[in-house]
PDB file of C-alpha atoms and ligand atoms in Angstrom:
ATOM      1  CA  MET A   8      12.674  36.503  -5.210  1.00  0.00           C
ATOM      2  CA  LYS A   9      10.976  33.265  -4.193  1.00  0.00           C
ATOM      3  CA  ILE A  10      10.438  30.495  -6.753  1.00  0.00           C
ATOM      4  CA  LEU A  11       7.951  27.670  -6.244  1.00  0.00           C
ATOM      5  CA  VAL A  12       8.694  24.460  -8.136  1.00  0.00           C
ATOM      6  CA  PRO A  13       6.065  21.696  -8.175  1.00  0.00           C
ATOM      7  CA  VAL A  14       7.672  18.259  -8.612  1.00  0.00           C
ATOM      8  CA  LYS A  15       5.719  15.097  -9.351  1.00  0.00           C
ATOM      9  CA  ARG A  16       6.737  11.547  -8.486  1.00  0.00           C
ATOM     10  CA  VAL A  17       6.152   9.420 -11.576  1.00  0.00           C
ATOM     11  CA  VAL A  18       7.132   6.033 -12.993  1.00  0.00           C
ATOM     12  CA  ASP A  19      10.749   6.355 -14.166  1.00  0.00           C
ATOM     13  CA  TYR A  20      11.032   7.100 -17.882  1.00  0.00           C
ATOM     14  CA  ASN A  21      13.105   3.937 -18.452  1.00  0.00           C
ATOM     15  CA  VAL A  22      10.401   1.607 -17.130  1.00  0.00           C
ATOM     16  CA  LYS A  23       8.312  -0.243 -19.705  1.00  0.00           C
ATOM     17  CA  VAL A  24       4.896   0.105 -18.110  1.00  0.00           C
ATOM     18  CA  ARG A  25       2.340  -2.698 -18.219  1.00  0.00           C
ATOM     19  CA  VAL A  26      -1.407  -2.363 -18.258  1.00  0.00           C
ATOM     20  CA  LYS A  27      -3.162  -4.212 -15.425  1.00  0.00           C
ATOM     21  CA  SER A  28      -4.997  -7.337 -16.614  1.00  0.00           C
ATOM     22  CA  ASP A  29      -8.371  -5.909 -15.529  1.00  0.00           C
ATOM     23  CA  GLY A  30      -7.786  -2.763 -17.665  1.00  0.00           C
ATOM     24  CA  THR A  31      -8.235  -0.382 -14.727  1.00  0.00           C
ATOM     25  CA  GLY A  32      -4.843   1.272 -15.076  1.00  0.00           C
ATOM     26  CA  VAL A  33      -1.101   0.783 -15.238  1.00  0.00           C
ATOM     27  CA  ASP A  34       0.690  -1.536 -12.841  1.00  0.00           C
ATOM     28  CA  ILE A  35       2.983   0.597 -10.676  1.00  0.00           C
ATOM     29  CA  ALA A  36       3.642  -1.963  -7.937  1.00  0.00           C
ATOM     30  CA  ASN A  37       7.394  -2.513  -7.541  1.00  0.00           C
ATOM     31  CA  VAL A  38       8.445  -0.247 -10.418  1.00  0.00           C
ATOM     32  CA  LYS A  39      11.132   2.425 -10.157  1.00  0.00           C
ATOM     33  CA  MET A  40       9.728   5.880  -9.470  1.00  0.00           C
ATOM     34  CA  SER A  41      11.568   9.155 -10.127  1.00  0.00           C
ATOM     35  CA  MET A  42      11.009  12.871 -10.417  1.00  0.00           C
ATOM     36  CA  ASN A  43       9.118  13.817 -13.583  1.00  0.00           C
ATOM     37  CA  PRO A  44      11.935  14.771 -16.054  1.00  0.00           C
ATOM     38  CA  PHE A  45      10.375  18.159 -16.941  1.00  0.00           C
ATOM     39  CA  ASP A  46      10.277  18.981 -13.212  1.00  0.00           C
ATOM     40  CA  GLU A  47      14.006  18.252 -12.909  1.00  0.00           C
ATOM     41  CA  ILE A  48      14.474  20.853 -15.646  1.00  0.00           C
ATOM     42  CA  ALA A  49      12.255  23.243 -13.641  1.00  0.00           C
ATOM     43  CA  VAL A  50      14.317  22.757 -10.460  1.00  0.00           C
ATOM     44  CA  GLU A  51      17.549  23.190 -12.430  1.00  0.00           C
ATOM     45  CA  GLU A  52      16.282  26.457 -13.940  1.00  0.00           C
ATOM     46  CA  ALA A  53      15.306  27.771 -10.498  1.00  0.00           C
ATOM     47  CA  VAL A  54      18.733  26.827  -9.122  1.00  0.00           C
ATOM     48  CA  ARG A  55      20.462  28.597 -12.028  1.00  0.00           C
ATOM     49  CA  LEU A  56      18.393  31.726 -11.287  1.00  0.00           C
ATOM     50  CA  LYS A  57      19.511  31.497  -7.664  1.00  0.00           C
ATOM     51  CA  GLU A  58      23.143  31.058  -8.690  1.00  0.00           C
ATOM     52  CA  LYS A  59      22.820  34.192 -10.868  1.00  0.00           C
ATOM     53  CA  GLY A  60      21.600  36.094  -7.803  1.00  0.00           C
ATOM     54  CA  VAL A  61      18.096  36.549  -9.250  1.00  0.00           C
ATOM     55  CA  ALA A  62      16.294  34.155  -6.874  1.00  0.00           C
ATOM     56  CA  THR A  63      16.729  34.047  -3.129  1.00  0.00           C
ATOM     57  CA  GLU A  64      14.702  30.999  -2.145  1.00  0.00           C
ATOM     58  CA  ILE A  65      13.487  27.895  -3.976  1.00  0.00           C
ATOM     59  CA  ILE A  66      10.594  25.912  -2.543  1.00  0.00           C
ATOM     60  CA  ALA A  67       9.837  22.477  -4.010  1.00  0.00           C
ATOM     61  CA  VAL A  68       6.283  21.147  -3.637  1.00  0.00           C
ATOM     62  CA  SER A  69       5.030  17.647  -4.226  1.00  0.00           C
ATOM     63  CA  CYS A  70       1.445  16.446  -3.910  1.00  0.00           C
ATOM     64  CA  GLY A  71       0.798  12.786  -3.241  1.00  0.00           C
ATOM     65  CA  ASP A  72       1.563  10.065  -0.717  1.00  0.00           C
ATOM     66  CA  ALA A  73       4.396  10.009   1.838  1.00  0.00           C
ATOM     67  CA  LYS A  74       6.846   8.564  -0.732  1.00  0.00           C
ATOM     68  CA  CYS A  75       6.858  11.946  -2.514  1.00  0.00           C
ATOM     69  CA  GLN A  76       9.280  12.976   0.239  1.00  0.00           C
ATOM     70  CA  GLU A  77      11.978  11.176  -1.797  1.00  0.00           C
ATOM     71  CA  THR A  78      11.174  13.377  -4.798  1.00  0.00           C
ATOM     72  CA  LEU A  79      11.375  16.477  -2.605  1.00  0.00           C
ATOM     73  CA  ARG A  80      14.752  15.336  -1.234  1.00  0.00           C
ATOM     74  CA  THR A  81      16.004  14.958  -4.824  1.00  0.00           C
ATOM     75  CA  ALA A  82      14.801  18.503  -5.592  1.00  0.00           C
ATOM     76  CA  MET A  83      16.643  19.716  -2.479  1.00  0.00           C
ATOM     77  CA  ALA A  84      19.777  17.806  -3.535  1.00  0.00           C
ATOM     78  CA  ILE A  85      19.675  19.657  -6.893  1.00  0.00           C
ATOM     79  CA  GLY A  86      19.466  22.902  -4.928  1.00  0.00           C
ATOM     80  CA  ALA A  87      15.939  23.693  -3.663  1.00  0.00           C
ATOM     81  CA  ASP A  88      16.089  25.279  -0.192  1.00  0.00           C
ATOM     82  CA  ARG A  89      13.073  23.595   1.369  1.00  0.00           C
ATOM     83  CA  GLY A  90      10.215  21.285   0.536  1.00  0.00           C
ATOM     84  CA  ILE A  91       6.482  21.084   1.111  1.00  0.00           C
ATOM     85  CA  LEU A  92       4.646  17.772   0.873  1.00  0.00           C
ATOM     86  CA  VAL A  93       0.914  18.042   0.358  1.00  0.00           C
ATOM     87  CA  GLU A  94       0.111  14.596   1.644  1.00  0.00           C
ATOM     88  CA  THR A  95      -2.844  12.578   0.415  1.00  0.00           C
ATOM     89  CA  THR A  96      -3.480   9.025  -0.737  1.00  0.00           C
ATOM     90  CA  GLU A  97      -6.311  10.190  -2.998  1.00  0.00           C
ATOM     91  CA  GLU A  98      -5.713   9.927  -6.775  1.00  0.00           C
ATOM     92  CA  LEU A  99      -4.765  13.481  -7.794  1.00  0.00           C
ATOM     93  CA  GLN A 100      -5.923  14.942 -11.085  1.00  0.00           C
ATOM     94  CA  PRO A 101      -4.507  18.172 -12.616  1.00  0.00           C
ATOM     95  CA  LEU A 102      -7.369  20.398 -11.396  1.00  0.00           C
ATOM     96  CA  ALA A 103      -6.890  19.219  -7.799  1.00  0.00           C
ATOM     97  CA  VAL A 104      -3.112  19.792  -8.012  1.00  0.00           C
ATOM     98  CA  ALA A 105      -3.682  23.253  -9.533  1.00  0.00           C
ATOM     99  CA  LYS A 106      -6.017  24.153  -6.651  1.00  0.00           C
ATOM    100  CA  LEU A 107      -3.478  22.947  -4.069  1.00  0.00           C
ATOM    101  CA  LEU A 108      -0.737  24.953  -5.791  1.00  0.00           C
ATOM    102  CA  LYS A 109      -2.960  28.029  -5.927  1.00  0.00           C
ATOM    103  CA  ALA A 110      -3.438  27.808  -2.149  1.00  0.00           C
ATOM    104  CA  LEU A 111       0.343  27.539  -1.703  1.00  0.00           C
ATOM    105  CA  VAL A 112       0.942  30.473  -4.063  1.00  0.00           C
ATOM    106  CA  GLU A 113      -1.364  32.574  -1.869  1.00  0.00           C
ATOM    107  CA  LYS A 114       0.495  31.456   1.246  1.00  0.00           C
ATOM    108  CA  GLU A 115       4.091  31.688  -0.010  1.00  0.00           C
ATOM    109  CA  GLN A 116       3.696  34.572  -2.504  1.00  0.00           C
ATOM    110  CA  PRO A 117       6.383  33.393  -4.956  1.00  0.00           C
ATOM    111  CA  GLN A 118       7.339  35.666  -7.873  1.00  0.00           C
ATOM    112  CA  LEU A 119       7.706  32.678 -10.180  1.00  0.00           C
ATOM    113  CA  VAL A 120       6.162  29.230 -10.319  1.00  0.00           C
ATOM    114  CA  ILE A 121       8.094  26.919 -12.630  1.00  0.00           C
ATOM    115  CA  LEU A 122       6.348  23.638 -13.470  1.00  0.00           C
ATOM    116  CA  GLY A 123       7.066  20.917 -15.978  1.00  0.00           C
ATOM    117  CA  LYS A 124       5.117  21.207 -19.232  1.00  0.00           C
ATOM    118  CA  GLN A 125       3.656  17.773 -18.578  1.00  0.00           C
ATOM    119  CA  ALA A 126       3.903  14.788 -16.301  1.00  0.00           C
ATOM    120  CA  ILE A 127       5.104  11.753 -18.261  1.00  0.00           C
ATOM    121  CA  ASP A 128       2.676   9.383 -16.536  1.00  0.00           C
ATOM    122  CA  ASP A 129      -0.711  10.859 -17.477  1.00  0.00           C
ATOM    123  CA  ASP A 130       0.593  13.281 -20.178  1.00  0.00           C
ATOM    124  CA  ALA A 131      -2.086  15.771 -19.126  1.00  0.00           C
ATOM    125  CA  ASN A 132      -0.232  19.050 -19.835  1.00  0.00           C
ATOM    126  CA  GLN A 133      -2.854  20.940 -17.818  1.00  0.00           C
ATOM    127  CA  THR A 134      -1.642  21.793 -14.325  1.00  0.00           C
ATOM    128  CA  GLY A 135       0.422  24.913 -15.133  1.00  0.00           C
ATOM    129  CA  GLN A 136      -2.307  26.366 -17.324  1.00  0.00           C
ATOM    130  CA  MET A 137      -5.002  25.655 -14.724  1.00  0.00           C
ATOM    131  CA  LEU A 138      -2.871  27.173 -11.964  1.00  0.00           C
ATOM    132  CA  ALA A 139      -2.314  30.344 -14.018  1.00  0.00           C
ATOM    133  CA  ALA A 140      -6.073  30.647 -14.586  1.00  0.00           C
ATOM    134  CA  LEU A 141      -7.038  29.966 -10.960  1.00  0.00           C
ATOM    135  CA  ALA A 142      -4.393  32.280  -9.512  1.00  0.00           C
ATOM    136  CA  ASP A 143      -4.990  34.884 -12.254  1.00  0.00           C
ATOM    137  CA  LEU A 144      -1.301  35.000 -13.192  1.00  0.00           C
ATOM    138  CA  PRO A 145       0.314  35.445 -16.617  1.00  0.00           C
ATOM    139  CA  GLN A 146       1.639  32.202 -18.076  1.00  0.00           C
ATOM    140  CA  ALA A 147       4.351  31.127 -20.517  1.00  0.00           C
ATOM    141  CA  THR A 148       4.201  27.460 -21.431  1.00  0.00           C
ATOM    142  CA  PHE A 149       6.890  25.294 -23.117  1.00  0.00           C
ATOM    143  CA  ALA A 150       9.779  27.590 -22.176  1.00  0.00           C
ATOM    144  CA  SER A 151      13.143  27.007 -23.848  1.00  0.00           C
ATOM    145  CA  LYS A 152      14.779  30.177 -22.418  1.00  0.00           C
ATOM    146  CA  VAL A 153      13.979  32.253 -19.332  1.00  0.00           C
ATOM    147  CA  GLU A 154      15.452  35.667 -18.540  1.00  0.00           C
ATOM    148  CA  VAL A 155      14.381  37.692 -15.519  1.00  0.00           C
ATOM    149  CA  SER A 156      14.925  41.449 -15.419  1.00  0.00           C
ATOM    150  CA  ALA A 157      13.502  43.678 -12.669  1.00  0.00           C
ATOM    151  CA  ASP A 158       9.753  42.974 -12.503  1.00  0.00           C
ATOM    152  CA  LYS A 159       9.522  41.196 -15.860  1.00  0.00           C
ATOM    153  CA  VAL A 160      10.425  37.801 -17.238  1.00  0.00           C
ATOM    154  CA  SER A 161      11.154  37.168 -20.882  1.00  0.00           C
ATOM    155  CA  VAL A 162      10.373  33.631 -22.028  1.00  0.00           C
ATOM    156  CA  THR A 163      11.243  32.014 -25.345  1.00  0.00           C
ATOM    157  CA  ARG A 164       8.717  29.335 -26.263  1.00  0.00           C
ATOM    158  CA  GLU A 165       8.887  26.494 -28.731  1.00  0.00           C
ATOM    159  CA  VAL A 166       5.913  26.841 -31.060  1.00  0.00           C
ATOM    160  CA  ASP A 167       5.068  25.080 -34.333  1.00  0.00           C
ATOM    161  CA  GLY A 168       6.629  27.682 -36.610  1.00  0.00           C
ATOM    162  CA  GLY A 169       9.802  28.209 -34.555  1.00  0.00           C
ATOM    163  CA  LEU A 170      10.526  30.270 -31.462  1.00  0.00           C
ATOM    164  CA  GLU A 171       8.297  32.907 -29.900  1.00  0.00           C
ATOM    165  CA  THR A 172       9.560  35.297 -27.217  1.00  0.00           C
ATOM    166  CA  ILE A 173       7.079  36.858 -24.821  1.00  0.00           C
ATOM    167  CA  SER A 174       7.443  39.212 -21.880  1.00  0.00           C
ATOM    168  CA  LEU A 175       5.399  38.667 -18.714  1.00  0.00           C
ATOM    169  CA  SER A 176       5.072  40.777 -15.615  1.00  0.00           C
ATOM    170  CA  LEU A 177       5.897  39.037 -12.347  1.00  0.00           C
ATOM    171  CA  PRO A 178       4.506  37.095 -10.556  1.00  0.00           C
ATOM    172  CA  ALA A 179       4.059  34.549 -13.325  1.00  0.00           C
ATOM    173  CA  VAL A 180       3.722  30.858 -14.153  1.00  0.00           C
ATOM    174  CA  ILE A 181       6.200  29.140 -16.493  1.00  0.00           C
ATOM    175  CA  THR A 182       6.219  25.557 -17.764  1.00  0.00           C
ATOM    176  CA  THR A 183       9.458  23.982 -18.981  1.00  0.00           C
ATOM    177  CA  ASP A 184      10.246  22.375 -22.316  1.00  0.00           C
ATOM    178  CA  LEU A 185      12.998  19.818 -22.897  1.00  0.00           C
ATOM    179  CA  ARG A 186      15.577  22.223 -24.321  1.00  0.00           C
ATOM    180  CA  LEU A 187      15.466  24.773 -21.470  1.00  0.00           C
ATOM    181  CA  ASN A 188      18.521  23.243 -19.791  1.00  0.00           C
ATOM    182  CA  GLU A 189      20.274  20.000 -18.932  1.00  0.00           C
ATOM    183  CA  PRO A 190      19.818  19.204 -15.249  1.00  0.00           C
ATOM    184  CA  ARG A 191      22.984  18.630 -13.250  1.00  0.00           C
ATOM    185  CA  TYR A 192      23.878  15.293 -11.687  1.00  0.00           C
ATOM    186  CA  VAL A 193      23.001  15.028  -8.042  1.00  0.00           C
ATOM    187  CA  THR A 194      26.176  14.559  -6.010  1.00  0.00           C
ATOM    188  CA  LEU A 195      26.470  12.500  -2.833  1.00  0.00           C
ATOM    189  CA  PRO A 196      27.459  15.479  -0.630  1.00  0.00           C
ATOM    190  CA  ASN A 197      24.383  17.329  -1.887  1.00  0.00           C
ATOM    191  CA  ILE A 198      22.164  14.298  -1.174  1.00  0.00           C
ATOM    192  CA  MET A 199      23.529  14.303   2.390  1.00  0.00           C
ATOM    193  CA  LYS A 200      22.964  18.067   2.715  1.00  0.00           C
ATOM    194  CA  ALA A 201      19.415  17.710   1.401  1.00  0.00           C
ATOM    195  CA  LYS A 202      18.556  15.356   4.271  1.00  0.00           C
ATOM    196  CA  LYS A 203      18.970  18.248   6.694  1.00  0.00           C
ATOM    197  CA  LYS A 204      16.836  20.739   4.782  1.00  0.00           C
ATOM    198  CA  GLN A 205      13.377  21.721   6.003  1.00  0.00           C
ATOM    199  CA  LEU A 206      10.481  19.575   4.766  1.00  0.00           C
ATOM    200  CA  ASP A 207       6.973  20.543   5.914  1.00  0.00           C
ATOM    201  CA  THR A 208       3.894  18.406   5.469  1.00  0.00           C
ATOM    202  CA  VAL A 209       0.376  19.744   5.006  1.00  0.00           C
ATOM    203  CA  LYS A 210      -2.902  18.039   4.108  1.00  0.00           C
ATOM    204  CA  PRO A 211      -5.273  19.200   1.353  1.00  0.00           C
ATOM    205  CA  GLU A 212      -7.832  20.023   4.110  1.00  0.00           C
ATOM    206  CA  ASP A 213      -5.305  22.424   5.697  1.00  0.00           C
ATOM    207  CA  LEU A 214      -5.284  24.271   2.366  1.00  0.00           C
ATOM    208  CA  GLY A 215      -9.085  24.137   2.098  1.00  0.00           C
ATOM    209  CA  VAL A 216      -9.019  22.085  -1.106  1.00  0.00           C
ATOM    210  CA  ASP A 217     -11.321  19.213  -2.027  1.00  0.00           C
ATOM    211  CA  VAL A 218      -9.133  16.896  -4.137  1.00  0.00           C
ATOM    212  CA  LYS A 219     -11.815  14.348  -5.060  1.00  0.00           C
ATOM    213  CA  PRO A 220     -11.290  13.159  -8.673  1.00  0.00           C
ATOM    214  CA  ARG A 221     -13.592  14.798 -11.218  1.00  0.00           C
ATOM    215  CA  LEU A 222     -12.719  12.442 -14.083  1.00  0.00           C
ATOM    216  CA  LYS A 223     -13.275   8.696 -14.200  1.00  0.00           C
ATOM    217  CA  THR A 224     -10.972   6.411 -16.179  1.00  0.00           C
ATOM    218  CA  LEU A 225     -13.186   4.002 -18.073  1.00  0.00           C
ATOM    219  CA  LYS A 226     -10.550   1.700 -19.514  1.00  0.00           C
ATOM    220  CA  VAL A 227      -6.802   1.472 -20.063  1.00  0.00           C
ATOM    221  CA  SER A 228      -5.553  -0.816 -22.833  1.00  0.00           C
ATOM    222  CA  GLU A 229      -2.279  -1.769 -24.489  1.00  0.00           C
ATOM    223  CA  PRO A 230      -1.683  -0.406 -27.994  1.00  0.00           C
ATOM    224  CA  PRO A 231      -2.407  -3.022 -30.707  1.00  0.00           C
ATOM    225  CA  LYS A 232       0.474  -5.430 -31.270  1.00  0.00           C
ATOM    226  CA  ARG A 233       2.556  -4.772 -34.403  1.00  0.00           C
ATOM    227  CA  GLY A 234       2.384  -7.488 -37.022  1.00  0.00           C
ATOM    228  CA  ALA A 235       5.594  -9.170 -38.182  1.00  0.00           C
ATOM    229  CA  GLY A 236       7.506  -7.508 -41.020  1.00  0.00           C
ATOM    230  CA  ILE A 237       8.244  -9.123 -44.401  1.00  0.00           C
ATOM    231  CA  LYS A 238      11.255  -9.099 -46.697  1.00  0.00           C
ATOM    232  CA  VAL A 239      10.764  -8.044 -50.299  1.00  0.00           C
ATOM    233  CA  PRO A 240      13.109  -9.214 -53.077  1.00  0.00           C
ATOM    234  CA  ASP A 241      13.484  -5.843 -54.844  1.00  0.00           C
ATOM    235  CA  VAL A 242      12.463  -2.189 -54.945  1.00  0.00           C
ATOM    236  CA  ALA A 243       9.795  -2.787 -57.601  1.00  0.00           C
ATOM    237  CA  THR A 244       7.960  -5.223 -55.291  1.00  0.00           C
ATOM    238  CA  LEU A 245       8.308  -2.782 -52.388  1.00  0.00           C
ATOM    239  CA  VAL A 246       6.794   0.067 -54.398  1.00  0.00           C
ATOM    240  CA  ASP A 247       4.017  -2.243 -55.630  1.00  0.00           C
ATOM    241  CA  LYS A 248       3.169  -3.327 -52.079  1.00  0.00           C
ATOM    242  CA  LEU A 249       3.238   0.246 -50.743  1.00  0.00           C
ATOM    243  CA  LYS A 250       0.908   1.272 -53.587  1.00  0.00           C
ATOM    244  CA  ASN A 251      -1.508  -1.609 -53.752  1.00  0.00           C
ATOM    245  CA  GLU A 252      -1.436  -3.303 -50.326  1.00  0.00           C
ATOM    246  CA  ALA A 253      -0.536  -0.610 -47.780  1.00  0.00           C
ATOM    247  CA  LYS A 254      -1.992   2.099 -50.065  1.00  0.00           C
ATOM    248  CA  VAL A 255       0.369   4.710 -48.624  1.00  0.00           C
ATOM    249  CA  ILE A 256       1.781   6.049 -51.900  1.00  0.00           C
TER     250      ILE A 256
HETATM  251  P1  LIG B  23       0.358  17.561 -15.869  1.00  0.00           P
HETATM  252  O1  LIG B  23      -0.580  18.712 -16.071  1.00  0.00           O
HETATM  253  O2  LIG B  23      -0.238  16.466 -15.010  1.00  0.00           O
HETATM  254  O3  LIG B  23       0.904  17.026 -17.172  1.00  0.00           O
HETATM  255  O4  LIG B  23       1.610  18.104 -15.016  1.00  0.00           O
HETATM  256  C1  LIG B  23       2.318  19.280 -15.373  1.00  0.00           C
HETATM  257  C2  LIG B  23       3.215  19.698 -14.248  1.00  0.00           C
HETATM  258  O5  LIG B  23       2.431  19.999 -13.084  1.00  0.00           O
HETATM  259  C3  LIG B  23       4.236  18.671 -13.769  1.00  0.00           C
HETATM  260  O6  LIG B  23       5.378  18.675 -14.592  1.00  0.00           O
HETATM  261  C4  LIG B  23       4.536  19.185 -12.352  1.00  0.00           C
HETATM  262  O7  LIG B  23       5.404  20.312 -12.394  1.00  0.00           O
HETATM  263  C5  LIG B  23       3.155  19.662 -11.900  1.00  0.00           C
HETATM  264  N1  LIG B  23       2.440  18.587 -11.168  1.00  0.00           N
HETATM  265  C6  LIG B  23       1.481  17.754 -11.652  1.00  0.00           C
HETATM  266  N2  LIG B  23       1.072  16.881 -10.698  1.00  0.00           N
HETATM  267  C7  LIG B  23       1.805  17.162  -9.585  1.00  0.00           C
HETATM  268  C8  LIG B  23       1.870  16.614  -8.267  1.00  0.00           C
HETATM  269  N3  LIG B  23       1.103  15.594  -7.884  1.00  0.00           N
HETATM  270  N4  LIG B  23       2.743  17.170  -7.388  1.00  0.00           N
HETATM  271  C9  LIG B  23       3.532  18.217  -7.763  1.00  0.00           C
HETATM  272  N5  LIG B  23       3.521  18.760  -8.979  1.00  0.00           N
HETATM  273  C10 LIG B  23       2.674  18.253  -9.886  1.00  0.00           C
END
């Protein structure tokens, strides 16, 4: 069984991002970039399925500029067998990525596509769902447990009221939630091994996909600054202020 794992290169989750002074976006010059954390969980899950003997090949895919090769090498150091870079300098929005992935699904015919539930840069939470719709595949989003048996996959999902378990027929699309697993540390020997693994590059045109953005960002702004706090002498004053000034109780 082949598993396709899309991995996005995003600003590292530890970086405190700054909005550009002209309000056109976030400043990503000279900031640390890493694999989207939910995608690390997706690669880890695929590797665990391979270790259990369920999967035979894991293909990591990243769409973006040449630097996404680093993200693919990380995926291969975790355990992906090969990588595909869909290279473009165009700004990629979820629909464009979903179309690129659909073309790769047709080409590679994976039984499972495991994506992150969302990319932590744009917080779109759309690509997996759009891919499932475009490729006409069953989908299970926000997975916290994945079990494959024969031609079915059972997925436990985190929903508002608790946990929901659904059964999908393969091939299928899954998106990962935080509690699915804890990704392993990447070891130096595995980083060295990953350098030798196959990494192919294709262009969106090769896949017949027009990736032009369909959405226009009008403005990006910082959240309003928090005002300074105050100290109150006693509980009675606190309750009075919460009631009459903040009007929250
Ligand atoms: P999003 O819909 O943008 O929140 O992204 C959801 C998931 O889609 C991510 O966790 C990745 O698995 C995948 N994805 C989004 N953008 C890309 C990209 N440029 N390259 C590879 N995978 C991506």
